[in-house]
XYZ file of N, CA, C and O in Angstrom:
716
model
N 340.907 -80.243 49.748
C 340.793 -78.876 50.108
C 339.930 -78.274 51.231
O 338.705 -78.895 51.411
N 340.327 -77.408 52.155
C 339.659 -76.914 53.343
C 338.918 -75.533 52.780
O 339.555 -74.619 52.297
N 337.571 -75.392 53.115
C 336.917 -74.208 52.905
C 336.713 -73.711 53.985
O 335.812 -74.273 54.908
N 336.945 -72.308 54.492
C 336.746 -71.550 55.487
C 335.562 -70.543 55.156
O 335.960 -69.918 54.111
N 334.324 -70.666 55.753
C 333.331 -69.291 55.294
C 333.186 -68.588 56.652
O 333.036 -69.058 57.766
N 333.369 -67.295 56.428
C 333.115 -66.086 57.615
C 332.236 -65.363 56.879
O 332.339 -65.111 55.812
N 331.361 -64.960 57.668
C 330.259 -63.867 57.351
C 329.722 -63.310 58.340
O 329.711 -63.708 59.699
N 329.231 -62.166 58.129
C 328.247 -61.119 59.178
C 326.896 -61.375 58.590
O 326.666 -61.085 57.661
N 326.041 -61.327 60.123
C 324.569 -61.326 59.357
C 323.971 -60.059 60.012
O 324.597 -59.430 60.817
N 322.915 -59.569 59.648
C 322.146 -58.561 60.371
C 321.021 -59.145 61.346
O 320.042 -58.399 61.423
N 321.340 -60.145 61.687
C 320.056 -60.855 62.918
C 320.147 -60.041 63.924
O 320.917 -59.295 64.192
N 319.254 -60.360 64.786
C 318.940 -59.701 66.000
C 319.879 -60.475 67.137
O 320.243 -61.536 67.084
N 320.336 -59.570 67.991
C 321.381 -59.911 68.878
C 320.799 -60.745 69.844
O 319.666 -60.777 70.251
N 321.398 -61.900 70.225
C 321.213 -62.928 71.086
C 320.442 -63.990 70.324
O 320.082 -64.789 71.217
N 320.100 -63.863 69.138
C 319.658 -65.116 68.328
C 320.436 -65.766 67.552
O 321.428 -65.015 66.864
N 320.585 -66.804 67.694
C 321.686 -67.781 66.739
C 321.167 -67.783 65.526
O 319.737 -67.916 64.928
N 322.021 -67.688 64.382
C 321.667 -67.775 63.061
C 322.688 -68.449 62.297
O 323.876 -68.348 62.907
N 322.659 -69.030 61.264
C 323.605 -69.767 60.586
C 324.132 -69.014 59.375
O 323.047 -68.293 58.682
N 325.056 -69.356 58.979
C 325.707 -68.314 57.799
C 325.005 -69.317 56.645
O 324.798 -70.544 56.553
N 324.881 -68.542 55.481
C 324.175 -69.294 54.283
C 325.464 -69.648 53.485
O 326.315 -68.871 52.893
N 325.730 -71.015 53.220
C 326.548 -71.580 52.515
C 325.930 -72.514 51.438
O 325.070 -73.239 51.691
N 325.811 -72.171 50.004
C 325.244 -72.659 49.042
C 325.830 -73.842 48.189
O 327.067 -73.640 47.900
N 325.462 -75.032 48.590
C 326.533 -76.062 47.886
C 326.314 -76.030 46.427
O 325.406 -75.812 45.872
N 327.344 -76.395 45.695
C 327.124 -76.611 44.239
C 325.823 -77.634 43.696
O 325.853 -78.571 44.131
N 325.092 -76.874 42.745
C 324.001 -77.644 42.664
C 322.956 -77.498 43.366
O 321.510 -78.188 43.084
N 322.887 -76.541 44.563
C 321.984 -76.757 45.665
C 321.182 -75.501 45.243
O 321.886 -74.564 45.301
N 319.863 -75.345 45.644
C 318.986 -74.326 45.803
C 318.520 -73.842 47.051
O 317.854 -72.984 47.267
N 318.943 -74.724 48.027
C 318.616 -74.443 49.371
C 319.196 -73.348 50.191
O 320.396 -73.290 49.958
N 318.763 -72.353 50.921
C 319.348 -71.393 51.338
C 318.737 -71.233 52.914
O 317.717 -71.160 53.144
N 319.693 -71.213 53.892
C 319.295 -71.118 55.354
C 319.288 -69.549 55.483
O 319.475 -68.634 54.935
N 318.413 -69.564 56.738
C 318.291 -68.034 57.317
C 317.280 -67.443 56.234
O 317.383 -66.434 55.828
N 316.038 -68.321 56.121
C 315.025 -67.614 55.092
C 314.082 -66.623 55.629
O 313.963 -66.742 57.008
N 313.342 -66.038 54.814
C 312.324 -65.097 55.365
C 311.172 -65.751 56.202
O 311.057 -67.027 56.113
N 310.239 -64.978 56.793
C 309.074 -65.718 57.548
C 308.341 -66.455 56.554
O 307.891 -67.732 56.965
N 308.093 -66.053 55.305
C 307.230 -66.934 54.395
C 308.067 -68.300 53.913
O 307.514 -69.153 53.373
N 309.470 -68.198 54.096
C 310.295 -69.173 53.827
C 310.910 -70.228 54.670
O 311.859 -70.683 54.575
N 310.273 -70.163 56.129
C 310.839 -70.958 57.192
C 311.043 -70.205 58.265
O 311.319 -71.282 59.516
N 310.853 -69.183 58.596
C 311.128 -68.452 60.077
C 309.915 -68.844 60.709
O 308.819 -69.230 60.364
N 309.849 -68.872 62.324
C 308.949 -69.438 62.587
C 307.545 -68.663 62.661
O 307.779 -67.310 62.184
N 306.474 -68.961 62.681
C 305.221 -68.443 62.345
C 304.873 -67.491 63.644
O 305.392 -67.667 64.376
N 303.850 -66.598 63.101
C 303.213 -65.980 64.294
C 302.958 -66.562 65.635
O 303.235 -66.447 66.608
N 302.132 -67.592 65.134
C 301.709 -68.254 66.455
C 302.851 -69.051 67.253
O 302.752 -69.044 68.335
N 303.923 -69.572 66.458
C 304.964 -70.087 67.176
C 305.758 -69.129 67.831
O 306.275 -69.177 68.951
N 305.807 -67.739 67.412
C 306.481 -66.795 67.802
C 305.898 -66.255 69.249
O 306.468 -66.343 70.304
N 304.412 -66.135 69.259
C 303.614 -65.664 70.156
C 303.751 -66.706 71.140
O 303.624 -66.503 72.631
N 303.629 -68.039 70.882
C 303.628 -69.101 72.012
C 304.938 -69.171 72.769
O 304.822 -69.702 73.848
N 305.858 -68.554 72.157
C 307.402 -68.654 72.901
C 307.561 -67.339 73.890
O 308.503 -67.270 74.487
N 306.434 -66.333 73.681
C 306.731 -65.275 74.505
C 306.213 -65.534 75.931
O 305.379 -66.009 76.337
N 307.265 -65.387 76.905
C 306.788 -65.443 78.285
C 306.708 -64.141 79.023
O 307.409 -63.128 78.689
N 305.547 -64.068 79.422
C 304.969 -62.880 80.089
C 305.891 -62.105 80.984
O 306.206 -60.898 81.001
N 306.727 -62.765 81.610
C 307.738 -62.300 82.722
C 308.835 -61.614 82.110
O 310.042 -61.110 82.609
N 309.114 -62.028 80.620
C 310.304 -61.464 79.915
C 309.753 -60.478 78.958
O 310.872 -60.113 78.192
N 308.502 -60.056 78.927
C 308.148 -58.981 77.841
C 308.939 -57.895 78.115
O 309.607 -57.190 77.292
N 308.942 -57.418 79.536
C 309.560 -56.086 79.644
C 311.108 -56.490 80.615
O 310.980 -57.434 81.346
N 311.847 -55.835 80.231
C 313.132 -55.883 81.323
C 313.029 -55.141 82.566
O 312.009 -54.560 82.877
N 313.822 -55.693 83.542
C 313.778 -55.256 84.950
C 313.702 -53.780 84.875
O 312.986 -53.009 85.799
N 314.560 -52.940 84.176
C 314.493 -51.372 84.158
C 312.817 -50.776 83.724
O 312.639 -49.965 84.291
N 312.447 -51.515 82.664
C 311.035 -51.031 82.239
C 310.031 -51.359 83.482
O 309.343 -50.345 83.724
N 310.190 -52.525 84.082
C 309.243 -52.644 85.103
C 309.413 -51.882 86.371
O 308.380 -51.297 86.814
N 310.730 -51.653 86.748
C 311.073 -50.371 87.871
C 310.544 -49.114 87.492
O 310.021 -48.160 88.004
N 310.631 -48.713 86.116
C 310.317 -47.425 85.738
C 308.745 -47.293 85.491
O 308.108 -46.218 85.783
N 307.964 -48.372 85.829
C 306.670 -48.343 85.666
C 306.076 -48.199 87.393
O 304.817 -48.252 87.831
N 307.103 -48.435 88.016
C 306.664 -48.177 89.559
C 306.846 -49.542 90.517
O 306.068 -49.588 91.548
N 307.050 -50.766 89.818
C 306.742 -51.913 90.252
C 308.228 -52.806 90.424
O 308.966 -52.198 89.720
N 308.219 -53.584 91.266
C 309.528 -54.149 91.789
C 309.641 -55.512 90.550
O 308.874 -56.613 90.729
N 310.819 -55.372 89.804
C 310.799 -56.767 89.153
C 311.272 -58.034 89.568
O 310.901 -59.047 89.218
N 311.840 -58.081 91.030
C 311.992 -59.192 91.710
C 310.764 -59.871 92.419
O 310.674 -60.949 93.052
N 309.670 -59.096 92.085
C 308.268 -59.651 92.765
C 307.723 -60.649 91.600
O 306.422 -61.067 91.761
N 308.224 -60.630 90.451
C 307.653 -61.304 89.146
C 306.955 -62.769 89.645
O 307.730 -63.529 90.228
N 305.686 -63.122 89.334
C 305.317 -64.363 89.607
C 304.529 -64.711 88.440
O 303.650 -64.290 87.941
N 305.204 -65.802 87.634
C 304.470 -66.453 86.716
C 303.611 -67.432 86.914
O 303.694 -68.435 87.973
N 302.412 -67.438 86.048
C 301.359 -68.481 86.323
C 300.797 -69.005 84.919
O 300.573 -68.206 84.161
N 301.090 -70.169 84.722
C 300.565 -70.814 83.337
C 299.293 -71.914 83.466
O 299.387 -73.020 82.732
N 298.908 -71.941 84.663
C 298.077 -72.787 85.062
C 296.543 -72.749 84.018
O 296.217 -71.500 83.973
N 296.043 -73.934 83.504
C 294.707 -73.884 82.482
C 295.248 -72.988 81.430
O 295.936 -72.924 80.828
N 294.337 -71.829 81.131
C 294.398 -71.070 80.026
C 295.342 -69.772 80.353
O 295.623 -69.226 79.498
N 295.627 -69.809 81.650
C 296.428 -68.455 81.880
C 298.038 -68.653 81.348
O 298.642 -69.838 81.324
N 298.505 -67.457 81.018
C 299.745 -67.136 80.730
C 300.072 -66.027 81.147
O 300.321 -65.064 80.339
N 300.141 -65.680 82.442
C 300.260 -64.190 83.226
C 301.570 -64.133 83.968
O 302.078 -65.290 84.508
N 302.068 -62.931 84.041
C 303.093 -62.698 84.910
C 302.477 -61.556 85.803
O 301.970 -60.348 85.104
N 302.835 -61.581 87.264
C 302.032 -60.338 87.865
C 303.424 -59.940 88.852
O 304.231 -60.449 89.124
N 303.346 -58.514 88.998
C 304.282 -57.816 89.938
C 303.521 -56.611 90.858
O 302.526 -56.575 90.704
N 304.231 -56.698 92.019
C 303.695 -55.679 92.895
C 304.825 -54.714 93.294
O 306.072 -54.905 92.720
N 304.501 -53.581 93.923
C 305.580 -52.173 93.796
C 306.573 -53.285 95.023
O 307.641 -52.294 95.120
N 306.418 -54.115 95.696
C 307.167 -54.549 96.773
C 306.785 -55.895 97.090
O 305.442 -56.249 96.950
N 307.528 -56.509 97.879
C 306.933 -57.858 98.456
C 305.801 -57.834 99.211
O 305.760 -57.045 99.995
N 304.648 -58.635 99.039
C 303.397 -58.445 99.766
C 302.604 -57.130 99.779
O 302.184 -56.584 100.892
N 302.852 -56.269 98.842
C 302.466 -55.091 98.833
C 301.529 -55.006 97.548
O 301.347 -55.563 96.591
N 300.877 -53.859 97.308
C 299.774 -53.407 96.212
C 300.118 -52.013 95.826
O 300.796 -51.396 96.606
N 299.865 -51.677 94.855
C 299.080 -52.218 93.783
C 299.900 -53.634 92.846
O 301.041 -53.943 93.313
N 298.887 -54.390 92.026
C 299.256 -55.431 91.279
C 299.260 -54.968 90.019
O 298.524 -54.477 89.563
N 300.483 -55.398 89.158
C 300.343 -55.171 87.677
C 300.456 -56.760 87.043
O 301.237 -57.233 87.609
N 299.788 -56.805 86.141
C 299.878 -58.152 85.499
C 300.055 -57.723 83.746
O 299.409 -57.134 83.195
N 300.622 -58.842 83.294
C 300.776 -58.872 81.737
C 300.223 -60.530 81.359
O 300.969 -61.334 81.973
N 299.255 -60.600 80.425
C 298.825 -61.784 80.172
C 298.919 -62.024 78.723
O 298.519 -60.926 77.975
N 299.192 -63.064 78.130
C 299.556 -63.393 76.603
C 298.446 -64.466 76.338
O 298.365 -65.395 76.855
N 297.415 -64.026 75.650
C 296.386 -64.834 75.272
C 296.375 -65.581 73.952
O 296.042 -65.005 72.840
N 297.186 -66.626 73.916
C 297.314 -67.305 72.758
C 296.035 -68.169 72.441
O 295.450 -68.680 73.231
N 295.427 -68.153 71.137
C 294.103 -68.828 70.814
C 292.926 -68.365 71.539
O 292.011 -68.943 71.502
N 292.975 -66.989 71.515
C 291.768 -66.389 72.178
C 291.535 -64.990 71.650
O 292.475 -63.900 71.813
N 290.886 -65.057 70.660
C 290.659 -63.671 69.883
C 289.971 -62.573 70.836
O 289.276 -62.867 71.783
N 290.617 -61.281 70.575
C 289.845 -60.426 71.328
C 288.443 -59.987 71.350
O 287.893 -59.938 72.423
N 287.594 -60.306 70.019
C 286.493 -60.200 70.187
C 285.812 -61.251 70.812
O 284.334 -61.270 70.742
N 286.294 -62.294 71.079
C 285.818 -63.471 71.637
C 286.132 -63.548 73.571
O 285.563 -64.423 74.091
N 286.755 -62.481 73.991
C 286.756 -62.368 75.470
C 285.480 -62.257 76.147
O 284.538 -61.431 75.601
N 285.086 -62.981 77.240
C 283.795 -62.917 77.966
C 283.897 -61.635 78.867
O 284.532 -61.558 79.858
N 283.234 -60.619 78.324
C 283.197 -59.129 78.862
C 281.876 -58.998 79.522
O 281.537 -58.008 79.875
N 280.842 -60.075 79.962
C 279.968 -59.750 80.453
C 280.274 -59.269 81.861
O 281.183 -59.671 82.591
N 279.373 -58.317 82.452
C 279.276 -57.499 83.595
C 280.668 -56.628 83.680
O 281.218 -56.152 84.629
N 281.332 -56.419 82.556
C 282.469 -55.365 82.372
C 281.974 -54.196 81.458
O 280.975 -54.302 80.633
N 282.739 -53.257 81.724
C 282.599 -52.060 80.806
C 283.625 -52.402 79.925
O 284.681 -52.027 80.277
N 283.668 -52.250 78.538
C 284.594 -52.414 77.589
C 284.229 -51.136 76.494
O 283.216 -51.081 76.026
N 285.193 -50.511 76.450
C 285.244 -49.365 75.267
C 286.435 -49.599 74.337
O 287.523 -49.898 74.730
N 286.167 -49.276 73.046
C 287.222 -49.483 72.063
C 288.280 -48.490 72.115
O 288.155 -47.329 72.711
N 289.533 -48.939 72.125
C 290.704 -47.945 72.379
C 291.496 -48.189 71.439
O 291.660 -49.336 70.746
N 292.720 -47.802 71.604
C 293.973 -47.717 70.858
C 295.272 -47.821 71.611
O 295.432 -46.842 72.397
N 296.051 -48.797 71.124
C 297.483 -48.729 71.865
C 298.435 -48.848 70.781
O 298.757 -49.500 69.974
N 299.409 -47.812 70.366
C 300.093 -47.652 69.199
C 299.263 -47.946 68.179
O 298.392 -47.542 67.863
N 299.877 -48.875 67.056
C 298.938 -49.518 66.200
C 297.721 -50.327 66.392
O 297.047 -50.848 65.572
N 297.902 -50.905 67.632
C 296.946 -52.055 67.831
C 295.621 -51.517 68.347
O 295.468 -50.657 69.095
N 294.545 -52.280 67.832
C 293.050 -52.271 68.251
C 293.238 -52.636 69.629
O 293.805 -53.600 69.804
N 292.315 -52.165 70.605
C 292.421 -52.377 71.870
C 290.888 -52.251 72.518
O 290.251 -51.516 72.120
N 290.879 -52.963 73.858
C 289.705 -52.462 74.590
C 290.140 -51.948 75.986
O 291.011 -52.611 76.428
N 289.539 -50.920 76.369
C 289.961 -50.524 77.806
C 288.647 -51.081 78.616
O 287.556 -50.719 78.394
N 289.045 -51.786 79.762
C 288.101 -52.540 80.294
C 287.973 -51.957 81.673
O 289.053 -52.275 82.457
N 286.742 -51.825 82.182
C 286.540 -51.693 83.691
C 285.558 -52.519 84.380
O 284.839 -53.048 83.525
N 285.308 -52.435 86.012
C 284.573 -53.174 86.302
C 283.923 -52.552 87.477
O 284.787 -52.231 88.370
N 282.486 -52.353 87.481
C 281.755 -51.564 88.381
C 281.848 -52.158 89.707
O 281.786 -51.516 90.863
N 282.351 -53.539 89.836
C 282.278 -54.095 91.301
C 283.902 -53.950 91.693
O 283.726 -54.400 93.147
N 284.543 -53.728 90.985
C 285.855 -53.548 91.322
C 286.604 -52.005 90.809
O 287.148 -52.083 89.869
N 286.150 -50.898 91.645
C 286.581 -49.691 91.086
C 288.056 -49.428 91.433
O 288.326 -48.099 90.733
N 288.851 -50.226 91.686
C 290.066 -49.841 91.663
C 291.085 -50.882 90.799
O 292.333 -51.223 91.182
N 290.418 -51.171 89.718
C 290.916 -52.032 88.701
C 290.671 -51.670 87.230
O 289.782 -51.201 87.117
N 291.679 -51.677 86.339
C 291.801 -51.212 85.145
C 292.394 -52.137 84.175
O 293.565 -52.432 84.584
N 292.044 -52.401 82.941
C 292.677 -53.388 82.230
C 292.529 -52.929 80.644
O 291.714 -52.114 80.310
N 293.637 -53.351 79.978
C 293.542 -52.936 78.356
C 293.790 -54.279 77.763
O 294.887 -54.991 78.260
N 293.061 -54.689 76.827
C 293.249 -55.815 75.909
C 293.450 -55.630 74.588
O 293.017 -54.841 74.077
N 294.744 -55.973 74.150
C 295.126 -55.700 72.967
C 295.257 -56.915 71.643
O 295.680 -57.979 72.245
N 294.589 -56.355 70.681
C 294.589 -57.458 69.572
C 295.997 -57.678 68.879
O 296.513 -56.746 68.266
N 296.685 -58.949 69.019
C 297.862 -59.106 68.435
C 297.964 -59.977 67.016
O 298.866 -59.963 66.273
N 296.659 -60.561 66.928
C 296.350 -61.248 65.502
C 294.796 -61.590 65.559
O 294.130 -61.380 66.427
N 294.592 -62.272 64.424
C 293.154 -62.827 64.387
C 292.555 -63.839 65.598
O 291.629 -63.775 66.140
N 293.377 -64.498 65.989
C 293.370 -65.503 67.286
C 294.269 -65.280 68.352
O 294.384 -66.283 69.279
N 294.466 -64.032 68.690
C 295.757 -63.782 70.028
C 295.435 -62.341 70.287
O 295.198 -61.563 69.685
N 295.614 -62.237 71.653
C 295.595 -60.818 72.426
C 296.360 -60.679 73.692
O 297.186 -61.997 73.882
N 296.926 -59.675 74.044
C 297.484 -59.398 75.151
C 296.754 -58.456 76.102
O 296.126 -57.689 75.639
N 296.895 -59.018 77.522
C 296.005 -58.138 78.609
C 297.078 -57.462 79.577
O 297.674 -58.549 79.824
N 296.766 -56.365 79.692
C 297.754 -55.828 80.882
C 296.709 -55.064 81.642
O 295.717 -54.621 81.597
N 296.969 -55.437 83.327
C 295.988 -55.067 84.222
C 296.799 -54.506 85.359
O 297.917 -54.754 85.742
N 296.223 -53.562 86.021
C 296.528 -52.654 87.194
C 295.290 -52.678 88.259
O 294.343 -52.474 87.766
N 295.538 -53.230 89.480
C 294.356 -53.446 90.143
C 295.176 -53.209 91.855
O 296.338 -53.173 92.077
N 294.193 -52.956 92.724
C 294.509 -52.281 93.982
C 295.147 -51.212 94.255
O 295.865 -51.180 95.054
N 294.382 -50.504 93.390
C 295.107 -48.996 93.560
C 294.273 -48.142 94.304
O 293.370 -48.613 94.886
N 294.405 -46.979 94.375
C 293.654 -45.955 95.259
C 292.378 -45.457 94.663
O 291.255 -45.360 95.106
N 292.376 -45.613 93.220
C 290.987 -45.230 92.506
C 291.135 -45.845 91.294
O 292.112 -46.237 90.757
N 290.075 -46.067 90.413
C 290.016 -46.544 89.034
C 290.844 -45.479 88.050
O 291.662 -46.048 87.323
N 291.015 -44.232 88.477
C 291.538 -43.076 87.632
C 293.160 -43.618 87.810
O 293.977 -43.644 86.817
N 293.517 -43.895 89.019
C 294.976 -44.214 89.397
C 295.396 -45.679 88.523
O 296.414 -45.875 87.910
N 294.635 -46.636 88.460
C 294.760 -47.785 88.007
C 294.529 -47.650 86.438
O 295.498 -48.065 85.800
N 293.771 -46.881 85.618
C 293.516 -46.636 84.420
C 295.104 -45.850 83.815
O 295.517 -46.052 82.761
N 295.137 -45.064 84.614
C 296.602 -44.226 84.265
C 297.846 -45.031 84.202
O 298.446 -44.959 83.466
N 297.869 -45.820 85.291
C 298.960 -46.855 85.607
C 299.094 -48.058 84.224
O 299.997 -48.282 83.772
N 297.732 -48.421 83.847
C 297.591 -49.484 82.807
C 297.873 -48.897 81.438
O 298.424 -49.564 80.525
N 297.638 -47.593 81.236
C 297.896 -46.822 80.128
C 299.501 -46.830 79.988
O 300.038 -47.207 78.763
N 300.272 -46.482 80.922
C 301.569 -46.756 80.842
C 302.267 -47.854 80.586
O 303.044 -48.205 79.639
N 301.511 -48.851 81.171
C 302.018 -50.304 80.843
C 301.692 -50.630 79.744
O 302.699 -51.137 79.096
N 300.677 -50.430 79.051
C 300.289 -50.942 77.857
C 301.258 -50.354 76.767
O 301.636 -50.840 75.878
N 301.391 -48.841 77.081
C 302.568 -48.169 75.965
C 303.976 -48.880 76.180
O 304.669 -49.015 75.067
N 303.929 -49.400 77.213
C 305.659 -50.071 77.445
C 305.614 -51.579 76.738
O 306.337 -51.850 76.141
N 304.391 -52.202 77.052
C 304.503 -53.583 76.445
C 304.259 -53.813 75.061
O 304.879 -54.725 74.345
N 303.379 -52.656 74.365
C 302.929 -52.914 72.697
C 304.069 -53.102 72.042
O 304.053 -53.870 71.229
N 305.244 -52.046 72.000
C 306.198 -52.454 71.294
C 307.094 -53.730 71.302
O 307.882 -54.132 70.496
N 306.817 -54.392 72.392
C 307.787 -55.672 72.696
C 307.135 -56.920 72.313
O 307.510 -57.984 72.154
N 305.922 -56.732 71.974
C 304.922 -58.038 71.484
C 304.880 -58.217 70.063
O 305.079 -57.258 69.127
N 304.992 -59.547 69.765
C 304.962 -60.100 68.138
C 303.418 -59.724 67.716
O 302.678 -59.556 68.519
N 303.296 -59.597 66.482
C 301.853 -59.405 66.161
C 301.707 -59.898 64.711
O 302.781 -59.910 63.998
N 300.538 -60.227 64.278
C 300.383 -61.000 63.090
C 300.352 -60.004 61.906
O 299.841 -58.868 62.207
N 301.072 -60.156 60.942
C 300.890 -59.436 59.710
C 299.934 -59.631 58.727
O 299.498 -60.807 58.555
N 299.025 -58.955 58.278
C 297.928 -58.979 57.358
C 298.179 -59.658 56.130
O 299.562 -59.708 55.811
């Protein structure tokens, strides 16, 4: 006997999923929930590539050239940087901090104030030694954060204004740990 199974799923477009077929006498089910086998938050976050957090249109809408994307994963870095054009400034960056709690960032010599980006607790960080730079670090989970930065602008106000727009664009694209 030949059995053909066809079905529709409500999975995210672009992600493969298998149809659930239960064998007689079996209680195993494919396509389970996060608690039952989907990738953990840590696995999901580790798979996020900073240069893929925003699409080309989002990067361009922020005033940067998506074709200048430069990925660096040396050491503890997991960062993507963009400029407004080849060999131009300002510079925008997106960093994913896996295994780096927000509260354990080394902020010695920096000015950090509590901030909020959407539902995420964050820190707005400036540096008196570099008045043309501003960054926001957002808490994604107990041991993870994302940092967005804009630097080499005309002023701190311009950098902080740009980084606010960047954080607002990045926040909904990032995974976060559920309590």
